[in-house]
XYZ file of C-alpha atoms in Angstrom:
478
model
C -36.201 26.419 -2.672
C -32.995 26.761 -0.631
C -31.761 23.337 -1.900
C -30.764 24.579 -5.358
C -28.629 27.553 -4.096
C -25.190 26.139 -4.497
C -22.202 27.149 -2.256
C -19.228 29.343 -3.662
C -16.372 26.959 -4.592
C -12.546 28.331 -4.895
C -10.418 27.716 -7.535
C -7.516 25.925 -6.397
C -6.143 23.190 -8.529
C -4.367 24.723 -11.092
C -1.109 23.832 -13.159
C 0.274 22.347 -10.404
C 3.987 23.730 -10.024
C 5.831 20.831 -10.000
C 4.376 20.359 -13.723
C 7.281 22.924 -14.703
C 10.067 22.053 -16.438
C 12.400 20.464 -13.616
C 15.654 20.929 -13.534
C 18.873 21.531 -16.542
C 20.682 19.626 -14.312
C 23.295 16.746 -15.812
C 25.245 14.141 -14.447
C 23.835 10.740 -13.375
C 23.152 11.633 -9.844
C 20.948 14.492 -10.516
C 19.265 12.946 -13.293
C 18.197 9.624 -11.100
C 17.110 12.211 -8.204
C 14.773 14.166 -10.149
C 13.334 10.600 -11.313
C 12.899 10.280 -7.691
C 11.251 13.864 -7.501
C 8.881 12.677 -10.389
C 8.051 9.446 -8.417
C 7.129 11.566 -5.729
C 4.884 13.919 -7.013
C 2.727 11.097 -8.297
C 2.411 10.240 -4.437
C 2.109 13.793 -3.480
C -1.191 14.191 -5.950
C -2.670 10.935 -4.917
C -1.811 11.100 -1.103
C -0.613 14.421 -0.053
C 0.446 13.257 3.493
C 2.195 10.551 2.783
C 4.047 12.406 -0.655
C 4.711 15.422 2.576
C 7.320 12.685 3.904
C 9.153 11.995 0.767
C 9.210 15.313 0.066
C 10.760 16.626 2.896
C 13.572 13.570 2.973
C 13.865 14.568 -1.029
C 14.648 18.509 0.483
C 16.817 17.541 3.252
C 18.696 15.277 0.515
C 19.029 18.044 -2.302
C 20.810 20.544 0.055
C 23.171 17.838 1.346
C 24.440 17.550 -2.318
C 23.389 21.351 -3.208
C 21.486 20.270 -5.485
C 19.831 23.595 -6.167
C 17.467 23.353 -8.565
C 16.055 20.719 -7.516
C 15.862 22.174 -3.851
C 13.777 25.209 -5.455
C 11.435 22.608 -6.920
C 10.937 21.363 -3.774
C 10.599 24.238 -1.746
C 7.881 25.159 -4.228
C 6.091 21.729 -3.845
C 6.110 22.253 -0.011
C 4.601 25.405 -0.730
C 1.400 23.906 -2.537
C 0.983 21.152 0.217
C 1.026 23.393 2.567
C -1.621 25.401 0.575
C -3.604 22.527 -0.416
C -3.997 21.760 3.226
C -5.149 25.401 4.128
C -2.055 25.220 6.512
C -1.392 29.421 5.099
C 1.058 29.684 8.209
C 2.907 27.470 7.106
C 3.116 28.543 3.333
C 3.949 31.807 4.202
C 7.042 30.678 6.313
C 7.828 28.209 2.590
C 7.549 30.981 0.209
C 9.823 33.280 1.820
C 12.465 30.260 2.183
C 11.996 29.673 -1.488
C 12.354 33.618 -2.280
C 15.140 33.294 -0.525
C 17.247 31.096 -1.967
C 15.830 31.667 -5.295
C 17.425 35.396 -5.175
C 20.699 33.551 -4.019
C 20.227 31.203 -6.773
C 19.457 33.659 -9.063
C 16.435 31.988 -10.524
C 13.778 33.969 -12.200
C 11.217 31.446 -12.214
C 10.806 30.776 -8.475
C 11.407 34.031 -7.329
C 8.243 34.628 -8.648
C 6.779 31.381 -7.580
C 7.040 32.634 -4.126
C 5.373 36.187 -4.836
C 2.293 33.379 -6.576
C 1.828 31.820 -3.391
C 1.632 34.846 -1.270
C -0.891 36.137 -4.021
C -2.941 33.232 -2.901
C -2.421 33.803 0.608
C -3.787 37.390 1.103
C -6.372 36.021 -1.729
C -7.543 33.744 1.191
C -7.441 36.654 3.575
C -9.646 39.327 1.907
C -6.621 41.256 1.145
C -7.194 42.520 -2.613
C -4.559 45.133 -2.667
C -1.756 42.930 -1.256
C -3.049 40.154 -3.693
C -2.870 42.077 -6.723
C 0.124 43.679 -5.685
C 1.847 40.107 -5.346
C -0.066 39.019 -8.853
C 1.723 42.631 -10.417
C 5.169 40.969 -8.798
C 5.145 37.927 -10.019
C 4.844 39.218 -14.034
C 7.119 41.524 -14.178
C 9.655 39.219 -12.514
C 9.038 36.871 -15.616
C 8.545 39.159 -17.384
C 12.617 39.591 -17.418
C 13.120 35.907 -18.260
C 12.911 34.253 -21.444
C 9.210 34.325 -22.888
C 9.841 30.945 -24.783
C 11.156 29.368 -21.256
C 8.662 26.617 -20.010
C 9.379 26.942 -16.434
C 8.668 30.813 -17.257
C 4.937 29.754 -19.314
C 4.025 28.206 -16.622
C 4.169 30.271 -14.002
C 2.532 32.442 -15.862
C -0.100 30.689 -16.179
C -0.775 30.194 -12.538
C 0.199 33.564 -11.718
C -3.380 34.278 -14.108
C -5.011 31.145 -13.193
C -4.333 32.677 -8.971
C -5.689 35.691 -9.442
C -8.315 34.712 -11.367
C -9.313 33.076 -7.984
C -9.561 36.606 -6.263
C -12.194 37.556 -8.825
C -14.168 34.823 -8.864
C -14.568 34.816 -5.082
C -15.690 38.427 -5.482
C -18.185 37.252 -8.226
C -16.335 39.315 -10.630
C -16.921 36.274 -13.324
C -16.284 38.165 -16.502
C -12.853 39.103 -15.165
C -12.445 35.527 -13.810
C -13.076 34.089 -17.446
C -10.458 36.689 -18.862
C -7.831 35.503 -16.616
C -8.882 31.929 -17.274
C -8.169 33.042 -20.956
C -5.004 34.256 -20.565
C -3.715 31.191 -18.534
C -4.611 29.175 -21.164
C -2.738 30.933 -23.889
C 0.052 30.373 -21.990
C -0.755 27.109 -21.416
C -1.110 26.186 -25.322
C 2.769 28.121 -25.929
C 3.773 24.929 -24.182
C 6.149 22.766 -27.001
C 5.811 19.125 -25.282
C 2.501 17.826 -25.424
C 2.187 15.872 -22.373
C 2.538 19.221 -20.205
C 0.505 21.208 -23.036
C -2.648 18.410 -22.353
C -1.886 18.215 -18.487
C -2.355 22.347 -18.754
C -5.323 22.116 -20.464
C -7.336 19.290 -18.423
C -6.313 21.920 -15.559
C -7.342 25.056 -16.998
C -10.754 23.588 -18.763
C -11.681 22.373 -15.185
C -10.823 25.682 -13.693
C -12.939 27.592 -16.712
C -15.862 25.105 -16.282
C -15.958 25.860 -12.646
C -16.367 29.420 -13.118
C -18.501 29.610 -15.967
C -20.939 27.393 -13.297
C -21.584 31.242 -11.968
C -22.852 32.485 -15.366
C -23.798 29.878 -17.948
C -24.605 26.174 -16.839
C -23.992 25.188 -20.707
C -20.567 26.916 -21.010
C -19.742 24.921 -17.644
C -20.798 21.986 -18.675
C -18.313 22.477 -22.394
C -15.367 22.773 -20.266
C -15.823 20.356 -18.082
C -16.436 17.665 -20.284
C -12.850 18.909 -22.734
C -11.154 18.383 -19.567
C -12.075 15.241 -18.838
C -12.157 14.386 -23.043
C -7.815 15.383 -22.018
C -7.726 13.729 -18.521
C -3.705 12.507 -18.568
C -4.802 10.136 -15.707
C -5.846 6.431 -15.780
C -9.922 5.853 -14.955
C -10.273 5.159 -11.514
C -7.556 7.398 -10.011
C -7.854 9.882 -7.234
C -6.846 12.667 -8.491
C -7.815 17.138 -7.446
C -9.075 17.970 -10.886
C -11.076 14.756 -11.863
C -12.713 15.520 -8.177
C -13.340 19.392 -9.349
C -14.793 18.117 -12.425
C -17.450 15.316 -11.342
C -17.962 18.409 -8.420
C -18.970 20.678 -10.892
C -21.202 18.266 -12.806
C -23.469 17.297 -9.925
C -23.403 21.075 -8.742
C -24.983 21.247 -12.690
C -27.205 18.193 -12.219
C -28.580 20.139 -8.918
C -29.621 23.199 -10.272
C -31.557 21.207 -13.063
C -33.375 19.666 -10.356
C -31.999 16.332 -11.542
C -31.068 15.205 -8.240
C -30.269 11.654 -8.778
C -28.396 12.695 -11.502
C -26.554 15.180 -8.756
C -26.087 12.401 -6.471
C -24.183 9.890 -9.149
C -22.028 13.093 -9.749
C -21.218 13.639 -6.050
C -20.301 10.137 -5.498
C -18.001 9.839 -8.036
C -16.202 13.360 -6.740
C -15.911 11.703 -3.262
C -14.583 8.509 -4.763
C -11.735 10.392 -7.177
C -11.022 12.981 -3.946
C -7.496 11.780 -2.731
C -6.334 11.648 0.499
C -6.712 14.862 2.566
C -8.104 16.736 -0.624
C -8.180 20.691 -0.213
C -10.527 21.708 2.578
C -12.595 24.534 0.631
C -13.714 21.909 -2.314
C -14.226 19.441 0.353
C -16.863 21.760 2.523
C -18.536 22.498 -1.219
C -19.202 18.859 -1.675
C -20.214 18.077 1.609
C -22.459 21.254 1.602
C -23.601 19.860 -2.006
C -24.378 16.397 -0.402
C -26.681 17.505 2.530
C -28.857 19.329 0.160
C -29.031 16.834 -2.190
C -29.825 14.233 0.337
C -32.524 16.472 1.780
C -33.549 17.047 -1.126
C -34.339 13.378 -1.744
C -35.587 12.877 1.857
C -32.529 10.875 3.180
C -32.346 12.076 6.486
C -29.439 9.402 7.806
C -27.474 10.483 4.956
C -28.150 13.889 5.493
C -26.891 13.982 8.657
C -23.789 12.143 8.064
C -22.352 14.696 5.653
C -23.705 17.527 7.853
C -21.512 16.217 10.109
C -18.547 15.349 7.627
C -19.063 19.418 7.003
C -19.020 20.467 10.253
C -15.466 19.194 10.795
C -13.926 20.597 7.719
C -15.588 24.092 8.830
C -13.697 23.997 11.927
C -10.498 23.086 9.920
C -11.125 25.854 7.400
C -11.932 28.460 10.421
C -9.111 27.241 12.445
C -6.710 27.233 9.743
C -7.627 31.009 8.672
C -7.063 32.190 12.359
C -3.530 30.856 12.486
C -2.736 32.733 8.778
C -4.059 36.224 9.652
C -1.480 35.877 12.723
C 1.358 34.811 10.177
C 0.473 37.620 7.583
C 0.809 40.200 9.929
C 3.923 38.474 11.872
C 5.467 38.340 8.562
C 4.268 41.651 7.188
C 6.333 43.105 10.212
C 9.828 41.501 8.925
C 9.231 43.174 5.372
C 10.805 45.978 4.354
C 7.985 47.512 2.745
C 6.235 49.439 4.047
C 3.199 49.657 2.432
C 2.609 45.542 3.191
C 2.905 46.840 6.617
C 0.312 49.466 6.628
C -1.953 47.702 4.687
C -1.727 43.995 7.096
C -1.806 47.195 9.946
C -4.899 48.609 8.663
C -7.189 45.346 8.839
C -5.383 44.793 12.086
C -6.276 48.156 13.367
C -10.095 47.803 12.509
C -10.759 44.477 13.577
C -9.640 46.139 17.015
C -11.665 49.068 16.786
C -14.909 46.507 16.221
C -13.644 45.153 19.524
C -13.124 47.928 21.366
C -16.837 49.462 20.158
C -18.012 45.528 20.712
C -16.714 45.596 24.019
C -17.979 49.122 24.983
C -21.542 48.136 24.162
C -21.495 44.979 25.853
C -20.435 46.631 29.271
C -23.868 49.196 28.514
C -26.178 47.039 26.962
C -29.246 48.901 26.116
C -32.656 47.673 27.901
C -35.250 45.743 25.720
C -38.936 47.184 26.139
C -40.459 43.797 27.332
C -43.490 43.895 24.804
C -40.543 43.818 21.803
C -39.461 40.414 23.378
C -42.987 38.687 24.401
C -46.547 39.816 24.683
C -46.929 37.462 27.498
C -45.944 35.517 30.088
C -46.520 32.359 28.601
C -45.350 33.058 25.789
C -42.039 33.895 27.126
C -42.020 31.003 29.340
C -42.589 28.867 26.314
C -39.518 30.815 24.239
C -37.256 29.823 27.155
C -38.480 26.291 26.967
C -37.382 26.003 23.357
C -34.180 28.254 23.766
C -33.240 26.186 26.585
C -33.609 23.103 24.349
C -31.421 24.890 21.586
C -28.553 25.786 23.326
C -28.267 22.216 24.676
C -28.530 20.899 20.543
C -25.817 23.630 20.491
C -23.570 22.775 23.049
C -23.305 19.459 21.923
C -22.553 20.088 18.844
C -25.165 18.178 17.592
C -26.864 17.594 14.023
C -29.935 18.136 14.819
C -29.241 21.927 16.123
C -29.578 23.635 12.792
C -33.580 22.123 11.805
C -34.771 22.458 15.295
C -33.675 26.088 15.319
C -35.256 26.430 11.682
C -38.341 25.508 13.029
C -38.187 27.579 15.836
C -37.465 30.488 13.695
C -38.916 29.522 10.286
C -37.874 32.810 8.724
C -34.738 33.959 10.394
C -32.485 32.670 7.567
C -34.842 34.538 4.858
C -34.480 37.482 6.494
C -30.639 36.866 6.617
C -30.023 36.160 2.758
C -32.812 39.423 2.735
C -29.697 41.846 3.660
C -27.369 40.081 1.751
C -27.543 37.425 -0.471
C -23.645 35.765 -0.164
C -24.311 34.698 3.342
C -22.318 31.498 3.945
C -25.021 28.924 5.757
C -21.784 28.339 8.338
C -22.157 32.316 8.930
C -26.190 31.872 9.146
C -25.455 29.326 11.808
C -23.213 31.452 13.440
C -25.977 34.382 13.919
C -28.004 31.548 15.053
C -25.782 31.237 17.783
C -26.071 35.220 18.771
C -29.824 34.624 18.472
C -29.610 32.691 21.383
C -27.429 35.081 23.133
C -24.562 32.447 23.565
C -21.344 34.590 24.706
C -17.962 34.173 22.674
C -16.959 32.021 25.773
C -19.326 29.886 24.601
C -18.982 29.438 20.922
C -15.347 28.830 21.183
C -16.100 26.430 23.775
C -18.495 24.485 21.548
C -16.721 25.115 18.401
C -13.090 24.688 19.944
C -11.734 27.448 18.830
C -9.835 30.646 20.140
C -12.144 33.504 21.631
C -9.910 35.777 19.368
C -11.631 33.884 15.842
C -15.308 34.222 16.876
C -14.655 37.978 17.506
C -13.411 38.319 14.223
C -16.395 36.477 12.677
C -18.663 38.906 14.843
C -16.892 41.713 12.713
C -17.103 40.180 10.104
C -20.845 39.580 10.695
C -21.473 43.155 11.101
C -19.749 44.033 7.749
C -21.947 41.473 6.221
C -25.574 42.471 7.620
C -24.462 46.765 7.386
C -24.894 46.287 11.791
C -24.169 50.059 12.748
C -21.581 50.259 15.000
C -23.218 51.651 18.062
C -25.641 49.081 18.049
C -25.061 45.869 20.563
C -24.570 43.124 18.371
C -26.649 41.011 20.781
C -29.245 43.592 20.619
C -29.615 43.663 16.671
C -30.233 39.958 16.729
C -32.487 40.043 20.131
C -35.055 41.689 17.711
C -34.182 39.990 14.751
């Protein structure tokens, strides 16, 4: 049954950066502002918003009194808010600031920091070349600093624990698990405990998660030694105590243990702090609805359906704003080969809209007995289309069962042609079913005509649509 197919979740909380070892500085001053930094990362983990604020008066602060290290530390923690909140635009513009000055501080560590967080950002974009090439960066620019460093370990091991992300959202789990490894050898180099245990209740979430793709028991291990090392007090909100109750009901779900699942889920939702990352957010939600259908609660149901809805349209609007920031910036770099490579998706996304746009214009003519056998029949289809566009353009909950029932098997047939179809990309082909224009999604969805043509390519990648067949067409007959 469809309720025990469980969504792809990223990898995202790893050893956060500002766990590094902060700043040789001496002298009073500096030592009472990086208590302050301290203080304010425990805000920034617990609410990211309101740690944003501190942070930024904290950067504006440490420049006044050049306070560099420190301002590296926090250019790097602006980076990972910005990241946690899916804002990529935004972390692009951070990590070439901190690349910046880190070459005109001459600091190793964060010059490689940055390359980490671009990893991630062309991770997020479906940009495996760029990614690795950023991952390949990053090492041998520690590579050249002192092995026994902390500041150096650790990057390290979120340079493997990032890419490790790229494999695991490619389903490449053995590779995923390696990477995991290496992290945590790393991790365990670390000389002071508290940061050794902090690494570890980070990486055994991490390795739990992805292990949830390939052995339920080995997910289960992990997750339970992270929590056995949780650094935090019970009852805290905290990103990896959220992954790890995630992960458990996610386990509880596919056992068909669904109060079990539910318990789990609760407690993720309770731990998640303020403006948790978007991605684990739409996995929980998307965890919820089944499991509330799944024990025939249709009010809850629905109220999580609609809690996911909203982070969807974060997560889609959030992507369309990056992939004009990736190539922006790709256009200031010097190399090249960043260039071509931004230029090249560029380049075919175009061509799908030029061929998209071509075929619209000449749309080929539908033998009438393909569509209905009769009259009444038809009239009857338009009766219940008309019905499902209205659902649709309100944006309302009840949209996606009506239109299962009026097509019982379209979403079979979908996961028929390729299995890692997103349910928020099944939805979206249940919009072309009903013929609604890209006018008319972005309308409903509020977003930019620009991002629904890109999921329309993207949608033809996924189902193998040839390209000299009408998009509207394909799914016409569908």
């Amino acid at each position: 049954m469809g309720y025990i197919s469980m969504p792809f979740r990223i990898v995202l909380y790893f050893t956060l950066l500002f766990s590094q070892s902060l700043l040789a500085q001496t002298g009073e001053a500096k030592k009472a502002f990086k208590a302050r930094i301290a203080e304010m990362h425990k805000v920034l983990q617990s609410n990211p918003d309101e740690g944003y604020l501190k942070l930024k008066s904290l950067l504006k602060e440490a420049r006044e009194k050049n306070f560099t290290e420190s301002e590296l530390v926090l250019l790097s923690n602006t980076c990972w808010y910005f990241l946690m909140k899916n804002e990529f635009d935004n972390v692009i513009k951070a990590s070439v600031s901190l690349e910046e000055k880190a070459t005109a501080y001459k600091s190793i560590n964060y010059q490689a920091v940055a390359h980490i967080y671009l990893c991630q950002i062309y991770i997020e974009n479906d940009l495996r070349n760029r990614a690795l090439d950023e991952y390949n960066k990053a090492l041998k620019i520690l590579d050249e600093g002192d092995a026994e460093n902390e500041s150096i370990i650790g990057s390290k091991a979120n340079a493997h624990t990032y890419i490790a992300n790229l494999y695991y959202n490619n389903n490449e789990i053995d590779e995923a698990i390696n990477k995991m490894a290496l992290a945590r050898k790393q991790i365990l180099l670390q000389k002071d405990k508290n940061k050794r245990f902090s690494g570890l209740f980070r990486n055994y979430s991490n390795t739990g998660t992805v292990f949830e793709r390939k052995s339920l028991d080995s997910a289960q291990y992990y997750i339970e030694r992270s929590l056995a090392v949780c650094p935090v007090p019970k009852g805290t909100k905290d990103f990896i105590v959220f992954l790890n109750y995630s992960v458990l009901g996610d386990i509880s779900l596919k056992h068909k243990n669904f109060k079990k699942a539910l318990e789990y889920y609760t407690l993720a939702e309770n731990t998640a702090p303020e403006g948790a990352d978007l991605k684990n957010r739409q996995s929980l939600y998307e965890a919820m609805v089944k499991t509330h259908l799944a024990l025939g609660d249709s009010i809850a149901m629905n109220h999580y359906r609609n809690k996911l809805n909203e982070v969807k349209l974060e997560i889609a609007d959030a992507k369309y704003k990056s992939l004009h920031s990736v190539v922006k910036q790709s256009g200031q770099q010097t190399n090249h080969s960043i260039v071509y490579g931004i230029g090249g998706a560029v380049i075919v996304m175009l061509c799908a809209l030029l061929v998209f746009l071509y075929f619209r214009k000449s749309k080929v003519s539908i033998p009438a007995e393909t569509v209905n056998s009769t009259a009444a029949e038809t009239e009857d289809r338009e009766t219940v289309n008309k019905k499902l566009v209205e659902l649709c353009g309100e944006n309302h909950a009840d949209f996606i069962p009506e239109f299962n029932c009026a097509f019982p098997y379209f979403k079979e047939k979908l996961v028929a042609i390729n299995e890692g179809i997103l349910d928020s990309e099944v939805e979206f082909c249940a919009y072309l079913k009903l013929n609604l224009t890209t006018k008319d999604i972005a309308r409903i969805k509020n977003l930019e005509p620009k991002t629904i043509q890109n999921r329309k390519y993207r949608i033809r990648k996924k189902l193998n649509i040839p390209n000299d067949t009408d998009i509207y067409f394909y799914f016409n007959l569908f």
